[in-house]
CSV table of C-alpha atoms in Angstrom, one decimal:
chain,number,residue,atom,x,y,z
U,1357,GLY,CA,50.4,-112.2,-125.9
U,1358,GLU,CA,47.8,-109.4,-125.8
U,1359,ASN,CA,47.2,-107.3,-128.9
U,1360,VAL,CA,45.2,-104.1,-128.8
U,1361,GLU,CA,43.8,-102.5,-132.0
U,1362,GLN,CA,42.6,-98.9,-131.9
U,1363,HIS,CA,40.5,-96.9,-134.4
U,1364,PRO,CA,40.4,-94.4,-135.9
U,1365,SER,CA,44.0,-93.2,-136.0
U,1366,THR,CA,42.8,-89.6,-136.5
U,1367,LEU,CA,39.5,-88.0,-135.7
U,1368,SER,CA,38.5,-84.4,-136.3
U,1369,VAL,CA,35.3,-83.0,-134.8
U,1370,GLN,CA,33.6,-79.6,-134.4
U,1371,GLU,CA,33.5,-78.1,-130.9
U,1372,GLY,CA,30.4,-79.3,-129.1
U,1373,ASP,CA,30.2,-82.6,-131.1
U,1374,SER,CA,30.8,-86.0,-129.6
U,1375,ALA,CA,33.9,-88.2,-130.3
U,1376,VAL,CA,34.1,-91.9,-130.1
U,1377,ILE,CA,37.3,-94.0,-130.1
U,1378,LYS,CA,37.1,-97.8,-130.3
U,1379,CYS,CA,39.5,-100.5,-129.2
U,1380,THR,CA,39.6,-104.3,-129.5
U,1381,TYR,CA,41.7,-106.7,-127.5
U,1382,SER,CA,42.7,-110.3,-128.0
U,1383,ASP,CA,43.3,-111.8,-124.6
U,1384,SER,CA,40.2,-112.8,-122.8
U,1385,ALA,CA,42.2,-112.8,-119.5
U,1386,SER,CA,42.5,-109.0,-119.7
U,1387,ASN,CA,40.3,-107.3,-117.1
U,1388,TYR,CA,41.5,-103.7,-116.7
U,1389,PHE,CA,41.1,-101.1,-119.5
U,1390,PRO,CA,42.5,-97.6,-118.9
U,1391,TRP,CA,42.4,-94.7,-121.3
U,1392,TYR,CA,45.3,-92.1,-121.4
U,1393,LYS,CA,45.4,-88.6,-122.9
U,1394,GLN,CA,48.8,-87.4,-124.1
U,1395,GLU,CA,49.3,-83.8,-125.2
U,1396,LEU,CA,52.3,-83.0,-127.4
U,1397,GLY,CA,55.5,-83.4,-125.5
U,1398,LYS,CA,53.8,-84.4,-122.2
U,1399,ARG,CA,53.2,-87.5,-120.2
U,1400,PRO,CA,50.3,-89.8,-120.7
U,1401,GLN,CA,47.6,-89.0,-118.2
U,1402,LEU,CA,44.9,-91.4,-117.1
U,1403,ILE,CA,41.5,-90.0,-117.8
U,1404,ILE,CA,39.3,-92.9,-117.1
U,1405,ASP,CA,39.5,-96.7,-116.6
U,1406,ILE,CA,37.1,-99.6,-116.4
U,1407,ARG,CA,37.3,-103.1,-115.0
U,1408,SER,CA,35.7,-106.1,-116.5
U,1409,ASN,CA,33.1,-106.5,-113.8
U,1410,VAL,CA,31.2,-103.4,-115.1
U,1411,GLY,CA,29.9,-102.5,-118.5
U,1412,GLU,CA,30.0,-98.7,-118.4
U,1413,LYS,CA,31.6,-95.9,-116.4
U,1414,LYS,CA,31.1,-92.2,-116.7
U,1415,ASP,CA,33.0,-89.2,-115.4
U,1416,GLN,CA,31.4,-85.9,-116.5
U,1417,ARG,CA,31.8,-85.6,-120.3
U,1418,ILE,CA,33.8,-88.8,-120.6
U,1419,ALA,CA,32.4,-92.3,-120.6
U,1420,VAL,CA,33.8,-95.8,-121.4
U,1421,THR,CA,31.9,-98.9,-122.4
U,1422,LEU,CA,33.1,-102.5,-122.3
U,1423,ASN,CA,31.8,-105.5,-124.2
U,1424,LYS,CA,33.6,-108.5,-122.8
U,1425,THR,CA,32.0,-111.0,-125.1
U,1426,ALA,CA,33.1,-109.1,-128.2
U,1427,LYS,CA,36.3,-108.0,-126.5
U,1428,HIS,CA,36.0,-104.3,-127.4
U,1429,PHE,CA,35.8,-101.1,-125.4
U,1430,SER,CA,35.1,-97.5,-126.4
U,1431,LEU,CA,35.8,-94.0,-125.2
U,1432,HIS,CA,33.0,-91.5,-125.6
U,1433,ILE,CA,33.6,-87.7,-125.2
U,1434,THR,CA,30.6,-85.5,-125.3
U,1435,GLU,CA,30.4,-81.7,-125.8
U,1436,THR,CA,34.0,-81.6,-127.0
U,1437,GLN,CA,36.2,-78.6,-126.4
U,1438,PRO,CA,39.4,-77.4,-128.1
U,1439,GLU,CA,41.4,-78.4,-125.0
U,1440,ASP,CA,40.3,-82.0,-125.6
U,1441,SER,CA,42.6,-82.0,-128.6
U,1442,ALA,CA,45.4,-84.6,-127.9
U,1443,VAL,CA,46.4,-88.2,-128.7
U,1444,TYR,CA,44.3,-90.7,-126.8
U,1445,PHE,CA,45.5,-94.2,-126.1
U,1446,CYS,CA,43.6,-97.2,-125.0
U,1447,ALA,CA,45.3,-100.0,-123.1
U,1448,ALA,CA,44.5,-103.5,-121.7
U,1449,SER,CA,46.0,-105.4,-118.7
U,1450,MET,CA,45.3,-108.5,-116.8
U,1451,GLY,CA,45.0,-106.3,-113.7
U,1452,ASN,CA,47.0,-107.3,-110.7
U,1453,SER,CA,48.5,-110.2,-108.8
U,1454,GLY,CA,49.4,-110.0,-105.2
U,1455,GLY,CA,51.0,-106.6,-104.7
U,1456,SER,CA,51.9,-105.9,-108.3
U,1457,ASN,CA,50.1,-104.8,-111.4
U,1458,TYR,CA,50.5,-106.5,-114.8
U,1459,LYS,CA,51.9,-104.7,-117.8
U,1460,LEU,CA,49.8,-102.4,-120.0
U,1461,THR,CA,49.4,-103.2,-123.7
U,1462,PHE,CA,48.6,-100.0,-125.6
U,1463,GLY,CA,46.8,-99.3,-128.8
U,1464,LYS,CA,48.6,-97.1,-131.4
U,1465,GLY,CA,46.7,-94.0,-130.5
U,1466,THR,CA,44.1,-91.6,-131.9
U,1467,LEU,CA,44.9,-88.0,-132.7
U,1468,LEU,CA,41.8,-86.1,-131.8
U,1469,THR,CA,41.4,-82.6,-133.1
U,1470,VAL,CA,38.5,-80.4,-131.9
U,1471,ASN,CA,38.0,-77.5,-134.2
U,1472,PRO,CA,36.6,-74.2,-132.7
L,909,GLU,CA,52.3,-86.3,-102.7
L,910,THR,CA,55.1,-86.2,-105.3
L,911,GLY,CA,54.6,-87.6,-108.8
L,912,VAL,CA,56.8,-89.7,-111.0
L,913,THR,CA,60.0,-87.8,-112.0
L,914,GLN,CA,62.5,-88.9,-114.7
L,915,SER,CA,66.0,-87.7,-115.6
L,916,PRO,CA,67.4,-86.5,-117.8
L,917,THR,CA,64.6,-85.0,-119.9
L,918,HIS,CA,66.6,-85.1,-123.1
L,919,LEU,CA,69.7,-87.0,-124.1
L,920,ILE,CA,71.8,-87.4,-127.3
L,921,LYS,CA,74.1,-90.4,-127.6
L,922,THR,CA,76.2,-91.9,-130.3
L,923,ARG,CA,75.5,-95.4,-131.7
L,924,GLY,CA,77.4,-98.1,-129.7
L,925,GLN,CA,77.4,-96.0,-126.5
L,926,GLN,CA,75.6,-96.9,-123.2
L,927,VAL,CA,73.0,-94.9,-121.4
L,928,THR,CA,71.3,-94.9,-118.0
L,929,LEU,CA,67.9,-93.3,-117.4
L,930,ARG,CA,66.5,-92.7,-114.0
L,931,CYS,CA,63.1,-92.7,-112.4
L,932,SER,CA,61.8,-91.7,-109.0
L,933,SER,CA,58.4,-93.4,-108.4
L,934,GLN,CA,55.4,-91.7,-106.9
L,935,SER,CA,55.5,-91.7,-103.1
L,936,GLY,CA,54.4,-95.0,-101.7
L,937,HIS,CA,54.4,-96.8,-105.1
L,938,ASN,CA,56.3,-100.1,-105.0
L,939,THR,CA,56.1,-101.1,-108.7
L,940,VAL,CA,57.9,-99.4,-111.6
L,941,SER,CA,57.5,-100.2,-115.3
L,942,TRP,CA,59.4,-98.9,-118.2
L,943,TYR,CA,58.0,-98.2,-121.7
L,944,GLN,CA,59.5,-97.2,-125.0
L,945,GLN,CA,57.4,-94.8,-127.1
L,946,ALA,CA,58.5,-94.4,-130.7
L,947,LEU,CA,57.3,-91.3,-132.6
L,948,GLY,CA,53.6,-91.7,-133.5
L,949,GLN,CA,53.2,-95.1,-131.7
L,950,GLY,CA,51.8,-96.3,-128.4
L,951,PRO,CA,54.1,-97.1,-125.5
L,952,GLN,CA,55.7,-100.5,-125.6
L,953,PHE,CA,56.4,-102.4,-122.4
L,954,ILE,CA,60.1,-103.0,-121.7
L,955,PHE,CA,60.0,-104.5,-118.2
L,956,GLN,CA,58.6,-104.1,-114.7
L,957,TYR,CA,60.1,-104.2,-111.2
L,958,TYR,CA,58.3,-105.0,-108.0
L,959,ARG,CA,60.1,-104.8,-104.7
L,960,GLU,CA,63.5,-104.8,-106.4
L,961,GLU,CA,62.8,-107.9,-108.5
L,962,GLU,CA,62.1,-108.0,-112.3
L,963,ASN,CA,58.6,-109.5,-112.5
L,964,GLY,CA,57.8,-109.0,-116.2
L,965,ARG,CA,59.6,-108.3,-119.4
L,966,GLY,CA,58.5,-107.4,-122.9
L,967,ASN,CA,60.0,-108.2,-126.3
L,968,PHE,CA,63.3,-106.3,-125.8
L,969,PRO,CA,66.8,-107.7,-126.1
L,970,PRO,CA,69.1,-108.3,-123.1
L,971,ARG,CA,71.0,-105.1,-123.7
L,972,PHE,CA,68.0,-103.4,-122.1
L,973,SER,CA,68.4,-103.9,-118.4
L,974,GLY,CA,67.2,-102.3,-115.2
L,975,LEU,CA,67.4,-102.0,-111.5
L,976,GLN,CA,65.0,-101.0,-108.7
L,977,PHE,CA,66.4,-99.7,-105.4
L,978,PRO,CA,65.1,-100.1,-101.8
L,979,ASN,CA,63.4,-96.7,-102.1
L,980,TYR,CA,61.6,-98.0,-105.2
L,981,SER,CA,63.4,-95.7,-107.6
L,982,SER,CA,64.6,-97.3,-110.8
L,983,GLU,CA,67.2,-97.2,-113.6
L,984,LEU,CA,66.9,-98.3,-117.2
L,985,ASN,CA,70.2,-99.2,-118.8
L,986,VAL,CA,70.7,-99.6,-122.5
L,987,ASN,CA,74.0,-101.0,-123.9
L,988,ALA,CA,75.3,-100.9,-127.5
L,989,LEU,CA,72.9,-98.2,-128.5
L,990,GLU,CA,71.3,-98.5,-132.0
L,991,LEU,CA,69.7,-95.8,-134.1
L,992,ASP,CA,66.3,-97.5,-133.6
L,993,ASP,CA,66.6,-97.0,-129.8
L,994,SER,CA,65.8,-93.3,-130.4
L,995,ALA,CA,62.4,-92.8,-128.6
L,996,LEU,CA,60.7,-91.4,-125.6
L,997,TYR,CA,61.3,-93.6,-122.6
L,998,LEU,CA,58.5,-93.5,-120.0
L,999,CYS,CA,58.6,-94.7,-116.5
L,1000,ALA,CA,55.3,-95.5,-114.7
L,1001,SER,CA,54.7,-96.4,-111.1
L,1002,SER,CA,51.9,-98.0,-109.2
L,1003,LEU,CA,51.0,-99.4,-105.8
L,1004,GLY,CA,49.4,-102.6,-107.1
L,1005,GLY,CA,46.1,-103.8,-106.0
L,1006,ARG,CA,43.3,-101.8,-107.7
L,1007,GLN,CA,45.5,-98.7,-108.4
L,1008,GLY,CA,46.4,-97.6,-111.9
L,1009,TYR,CA,49.7,-96.5,-113.3
L,1010,THR,CA,51.1,-92.9,-113.0
L,1011,PHE,CA,53.5,-91.9,-115.8
L,1012,GLY,CA,56.5,-89.6,-115.7
L,1013,SER,CA,57.2,-87.1,-118.4
L,1014,GLY,CA,59.8,-89.3,-120.0
L,1015,THR,CA,63.3,-89.0,-121.3
L,1016,ARG,CA,63.7,-88.2,-125.0
L,1017,LEU,CA,66.7,-90.3,-126.2
L,1018,THR,CA,68.2,-89.5,-129.6
L,1019,VAL,CA,70.9,-91.9,-131.0
L,1020,VAL,CA,73.0,-90.5,-133.8
């Protein structure tokens, strides 16, 4: 089955700096890669996702890149703010079949701390 | 549009007991998945229901079972609770197609 590795496990940056979190996946059939932000005691929230037919996607200060050949994808956060502090999870999925989505396989998470 | 709601929010059970967790999917979503999140770990897939049928299962024993109802709400049942079952149980719903998953806030289960 799919295996997702995520690095680093913790990341501390100064406010205004950039943060990069990297993930690798094992199953070349995976074609959907979402990123979730989870604040302490709260639900995982989808912040950005990318499908295998594109190499990069951007939404304001957040961007995700995908290298299908190397089977890795990365989350980039620019101009970090204290409210970006949370645990970030990457995930991989084979997308969907008919009317149903395939399961998500998650990485172990990265605790991002943005220091004021 | 309502989000994914789960109940109860917290639960304490004794080893060997049985528990039922409930999830109401987001309006219009026909697929519900359940995940177990141990402390400091990423969510692990338990199983998924699509139109009331189980259509995917992770590496969890048969004492983890579920149901999906005609209104697409769902239950997760765990029998013969073990201490290692202590975790946050997350429900996620989706519409399929090119839509992603929306997660509920979870049920924190503690087994003592």
